[in-house]
Amino acid sequence: MSTHVCLTARAFGANNVYFPKTNSTIEKSVTGVTERFGGDFKIKEEKDWRYLVRNWDGDVIHLTMYGEDIDKFFSSVNPRNPLVILGSQKVPREVYDLADYNLAVGSQPHSEVAALAVLLDRLNKGSIPKLSKGKMAVLPSKEGKRVINYRSIPTTDECYRLLVKRGTEEGIMEHTMAVLQRTLELYDIHGGDIRLLTAGALLHDIGRTVTHGVEHGLEGGKIVREMGWDKELANIVERHVGGGITREEAESQGLPPKDYLPKTLEEKLVCHADNTAGGNERFEELLFRTEKAGFHASAQRMRLLMEKFG
Ligand code: SAM
């Protein structure tokens, strides 16, 4: 239960948890999560809990089913630097007096984890805080598990060095920088994983060091995989061409038959940034050329990306 309290506190943006006596099992498991998934959460020992409560520079909130209604409370109070007290089975009477507020999340018995989550959600005004990055991250996804290991995402510097090492032409280099700039603008509006987006934008045309044909996406994906970098990054590179390419279109264009449509948010944003990096005029021109070449479905997908991301 204590581990779950810590993990919940961390995930909902608390800075510290205080125990009268630290427990190495809890500490190991919570510190491990923080190292891997980020945040700045610390477990602290405070033998004298009364001292902590009495000298707290902020509001002390005790969560208990015998307290006042949380909704009523938040309609008139905006707590400052809160310290939250959670009990286990039996909480000494003096806690009720020491706390500035005794709050009930419904006047029914349930759990300290649930009560804490609801309170922190109210304190966060209903939005889940973003924690600083760790070694890895779980990316939001409608389809299922997307876990990214940042050690396999190249830094800006590594991307740049690869572009230079492979002899990227000057024009492509300039275009790449414009796509990066555009990707960052799109990130400001639509979010996504900034490290994945930056590396994706920088490497999207790495395949042009092999060919300028439609297969440059596929070739770029191969280069990224050969470097041992994340498959999420390889997919951004592989699926950025036009508005993406369907399996049928791939076959008719002599590409290995598979689906090259951008699927994740990051794949779509880099694809769209590539189409729009030159401003509106260039986008219209690109659509015109795509239509003229007979790729109507591809032009339509580019329009849809424009409708969605602007
Ligand atoms: N008698 C306890 C009480 O005062 O809420 C119930 C013990 S409960 C097993 C353990 C902890 O869960 C409590 O100390 C309290 O922090 C939290 N808790 C349980 N139900 C709650 C509720 N309805 N509102 C706020 N906190 C609750």
XYZ file of C-alpha atoms and ligand atoms in Angstrom:
337
model
C 0.000 0.000 0.000
C 2.827 2.418 0.866
C 4.513 1.741 -2.475
C 1.244 2.475 -4.248
C 0.823 5.685 -2.271
C 4.327 6.748 -3.374
C 3.794 5.838 -7.022
C 0.472 7.658 -7.084
C 1.938 10.729 -5.393
C 4.822 10.762 -7.897
C 2.625 10.273 -10.959
C 0.298 13.082 -9.883
C 3.152 15.528 -9.383
C 3.999 15.428 -5.641
C 7.645 16.222 -4.823
C 8.243 14.187 -1.674
C 6.788 11.589 0.602
C 7.684 11.450 4.280
C 7.811 8.266 6.343
C 8.653 8.094 10.065
C 10.989 5.256 9.081
C 12.074 4.468 5.528
C 11.752 0.984 4.211
C 14.414 -0.196 1.760
C 12.030 -2.330 -0.316
C 9.670 0.579 -0.911
C 12.557 2.953 -1.506
C 14.198 0.647 -4.052
C 11.062 0.113 -6.026
C 9.994 3.793 -6.082
C 13.500 5.111 -6.825
C 13.758 2.560 -9.647
C 10.529 3.840 -11.200
C 11.709 7.463 -10.916
C 15.052 6.645 -12.530
C 13.407 4.855 -15.410
C 10.333 7.010 -15.974
C 11.506 10.412 -14.736
C 10.234 13.028 -12.327
C 11.904 14.441 -9.280
C 10.214 12.462 -6.544
C 12.037 11.773 -3.273
C 11.312 9.531 -0.295
C 12.313 11.259 2.931
C 12.560 10.100 6.517
C 11.013 12.272 9.235
C 11.016 10.549 12.590
C 9.168 13.395 14.278
C 6.002 13.702 12.186
C 4.497 16.205 14.646
C 7.452 18.530 14.087
C 6.977 18.257 10.315
C 3.272 19.035 10.534
C 3.610 21.906 13.011
C 6.370 23.626 11.037
C 5.037 23.054 7.541
C 5.149 26.221 5.424
C 1.790 25.741 3.722
C -1.578 24.111 4.226
C -1.799 20.757 6.000
C -4.584 18.561 4.641
C -5.564 15.380 6.440
C -7.524 12.933 4.291
C -10.163 11.061 6.228
C -13.634 9.791 5.542
C -14.756 11.751 8.629
C -13.701 15.091 7.156
C -15.560 17.888 5.345
C -16.715 17.409 1.774
C -13.860 17.832 -0.749
C -16.076 19.457 -3.412
C -17.401 22.053 -0.993
C -13.859 22.720 0.218
C -12.455 23.333 -3.271
C -15.319 25.664 -4.152
C -13.930 28.205 -1.665
C -10.282 27.335 -0.832
C -7.144 27.239 -2.964
C -4.559 25.438 -0.809
C -0.959 26.660 -0.782
C 2.033 24.265 -0.807
C -0.036 21.421 0.642
C 1.233 18.684 2.941
C -1.143 15.723 2.816
C -1.569 13.358 5.749
C -2.745 9.842 4.976
C -3.524 7.396 7.706
C -3.668 3.651 7.820
C -6.111 1.851 10.111
C -6.343 4.160 13.076
C -5.401 7.806 13.037
C -4.732 9.532 16.410
C -7.255 12.218 17.347
C -4.560 14.920 17.502
C -4.024 14.683 13.717
C -7.492 16.202 13.215
C -6.477 19.173 15.352
C -2.990 19.595 13.908
C -4.233 19.642 10.321
C -5.523 22.880 8.785
C -8.187 20.898 6.962
C -9.735 17.441 7.386
C -11.085 16.452 3.969
C -13.300 13.551 2.937
C -13.411 12.187 -0.593
C -16.969 11.012 -0.113
C -18.071 10.056 3.392
C -17.487 6.374 2.733
C -14.545 4.178 3.665
C -12.195 3.391 0.754
C -8.454 3.634 0.280
C -5.599 6.064 0.921
C -4.431 5.597 -2.685
C -7.837 6.516 -4.088
C -8.264 9.460 -1.709
C -4.797 10.778 -2.555
C -5.354 10.465 -6.309
C -8.627 12.389 -6.126
C -7.141 15.104 -3.929
C -4.071 15.554 -6.155
C -6.301 15.639 -9.219
C -8.311 18.461 -7.617
C -5.100 20.279 -6.676
C -3.892 19.870 -10.293
C -7.251 21.241 -11.468
C -7.995 18.071 -13.390
C -4.913 17.847 -15.581
C -2.156 15.273 -15.153
C 1.227 16.963 -14.715
C 4.121 16.192 -17.062
C 7.186 14.854 -15.241
C 10.754 15.528 -16.319
C 12.145 12.772 -18.542
C 13.785 9.588 -17.320
C 15.622 6.898 -19.281
C 12.440 5.732 -20.929
C 8.869 6.817 -21.502
C 5.489 5.362 -22.227
C 3.931 7.287 -25.095
C 0.167 7.786 -25.209
C -1.380 5.506 -27.803
C -4.835 4.441 -28.960
C -3.486 1.162 -30.318
C -1.541 -0.113 -27.318
C 1.935 -0.359 -25.881
C 4.469 2.258 -27.038
C 7.512 2.321 -24.807
C 10.509 4.311 -25.889
C 14.044 3.928 -24.605
C 15.816 7.275 -24.873
C 19.195 5.614 -25.101
C 18.222 4.454 -28.570
C 17.129 7.908 -29.773
C 20.110 9.831 -31.176
C 20.790 13.322 -29.872
C 20.627 16.355 -32.177
C 24.391 16.214 -32.391
C 24.452 12.525 -33.342
C 21.829 13.136 -36.037
C 23.785 16.052 -37.427
C 27.027 14.064 -37.483
C 25.330 11.232 -39.364
C 23.915 13.667 -41.937
C 27.394 15.083 -42.500
C 29.154 11.702 -42.482
C 26.814 10.373 -45.157
C 27.440 13.426 -47.332
C 23.953 14.978 -47.232
C 23.643 17.565 -50.024
C 23.453 21.221 -49.033
C 19.898 21.659 -50.368
C 18.693 18.651 -48.370
C 20.454 19.955 -45.286
C 18.650 23.310 -45.615
C 15.336 21.555 -46.155
C 16.027 19.326 -43.121
C 16.523 22.370 -40.903
C 13.267 23.886 -42.209
C 11.458 20.607 -41.457
C 12.919 20.586 -37.947
C 11.713 24.148 -37.391
C 8.240 23.296 -38.695
C 8.115 20.104 -36.600
C 8.883 22.113 -33.464
C 6.083 24.548 -34.326
C 3.688 21.611 -34.711
C 4.936 20.130 -31.421
C 4.037 23.374 -29.620
C 0.442 22.945 -30.750
C -0.061 19.187 -30.897
C 2.506 17.744 -28.468
C 4.206 14.391 -28.975
C 7.603 13.209 -27.815
C 10.092 16.025 -28.386
C 13.188 13.815 -28.631
C 11.569 11.446 -31.091
C 10.226 14.359 -33.138
C 13.581 16.158 -33.245
C 15.513 13.056 -34.330
C 12.729 12.142 -36.779
C 12.775 15.592 -38.384
C 16.572 15.620 -38.626
C 16.805 12.138 -40.140
C 13.616 12.046 -42.233
C 15.585 12.478 -45.487
C 18.713 10.525 -44.524
C 17.675 8.035 -47.222
C 18.322 10.731 -49.835
C 22.013 10.017 -49.339
C 21.184 6.752 -51.166
C 18.442 7.780 -53.596
C 16.089 10.655 -54.338
C 13.408 8.227 -55.552
C 10.230 7.371 -53.654
C 12.217 4.618 -51.939
C 14.270 7.170 -49.987
C 11.913 6.664 -47.039
C 12.529 2.925 -47.028
C 16.304 3.433 -47.397
C 16.301 5.971 -44.550
C 14.448 3.539 -42.306
C 17.103 0.901 -43.062
C 19.916 3.294 -42.139
C 18.249 4.132 -38.805
C 17.773 0.435 -38.001
C 21.367 -0.368 -38.959
C 22.481 2.302 -36.488
C 20.636 0.289 -33.824
C 18.244 3.163 -33.121
C 14.634 2.870 -32.015
C 12.088 1.346 -34.379
C 9.746 4.268 -33.640
C 12.362 6.540 -35.204
C 12.891 4.209 -38.174
C 9.137 4.251 -38.782
C 8.990 8.063 -38.783
C 11.670 8.084 -41.476
C 10.135 5.239 -43.446
C 6.586 6.613 -43.411
C 7.152 10.308 -44.124
C 6.973 10.257 -47.933
C 4.075 12.288 -49.403
C 1.089 11.680 -47.173
C 2.308 8.105 -46.679
C 1.996 5.215 -49.122
C -0.513 2.347 -48.994
C 0.493 -1.259 -49.591
C -1.171 -1.247 -53.023
C 0.519 2.000 -54.046
C 3.848 0.643 -52.775
C 3.469 -2.421 -54.985
C 2.642 -0.366 -58.048
C 5.634 1.899 -57.398
C 8.066 -0.995 -57.080
C 8.480 -0.729 -53.307
C 8.461 -3.840 -51.087
C 4.734 -4.420 -50.516
C 3.862 -3.062 -47.104
C 1.953 -0.210 -45.538
C 4.005 3.016 -45.312
C 1.239 5.207 -43.884
C 2.169 7.411 -40.899
C 0.356 6.099 -37.829
C 1.681 7.604 -34.623
C 1.369 11.297 -33.794
C 5.126 11.756 -34.282
C 5.054 10.000 -37.693
C 2.184 12.217 -38.814
C 3.755 15.434 -37.555
C 7.090 14.857 -39.311
C 5.291 13.804 -42.496
C 3.145 16.938 -42.369
C 6.130 19.143 -41.467
C 7.928 17.809 -44.556
C 4.949 18.791 -46.734
C 4.514 22.230 -45.222
C 8.046 23.359 -44.304
C 8.119 25.727 -47.273
C 4.932 27.584 -46.326
C 1.476 27.570 -47.928
C 2.590 28.278 -51.445
C 4.942 25.332 -51.540
C 2.263 23.098 -50.057
C -0.202 24.082 -52.827
C 2.504 23.509 -55.417
C 3.282 20.100 -53.895
C -0.391 19.145 -54.037
C -0.569 20.288 -57.636
C 2.484 18.224 -58.604
C 1.202 15.186 -56.717
C -2.190 15.412 -58.455
C -0.539 15.961 -61.825
C 1.542 12.824 -61.365
C -1.737 10.944 -60.825
C -1.274 10.309 -57.084
C -4.747 11.544 -56.123
C -5.089 9.421 -52.983
C -1.701 10.628 -51.746
C -2.669 14.288 -52.333
C -5.896 13.664 -50.456
C -3.980 12.260 -47.472
C -1.752 15.338 -47.501
C -4.864 17.532 -47.412
C -6.263 15.526 -44.497
C -3.039 16.040 -42.535
C -3.346 19.765 -43.266
C -6.959 19.764 -42.023
C -5.933 17.960 -38.845
C -2.709 19.764 -37.961
C -2.951 23.086 -39.792
N -10.866 5.496 9.503
C -10.096 5.876 8.391
C -10.437 7.284 7.921
O -10.389 8.159 8.738
O -10.643 7.533 6.743
C -10.232 4.811 7.346
C -8.986 4.014 7.277
S -8.557 3.782 5.614
C -8.281 2.063 5.603
C -6.930 4.408 5.474
C -6.804 5.842 4.962
O -7.485 5.983 3.755
C -7.368 6.904 5.840
O -6.533 7.298 6.888
C -7.563 8.042 4.882
O -6.361 8.752 4.688
C -7.906 7.321 3.600
N -9.343 7.318 3.327
C -10.170 6.279 3.317
N -11.421 6.638 2.984
C -11.388 7.972 2.777
C -12.335 8.945 2.378
N -13.608 8.648 2.152
N -11.933 10.234 2.248
C -10.652 10.566 2.476
N -9.700 9.676 2.842
C -10.051 8.410 2.981
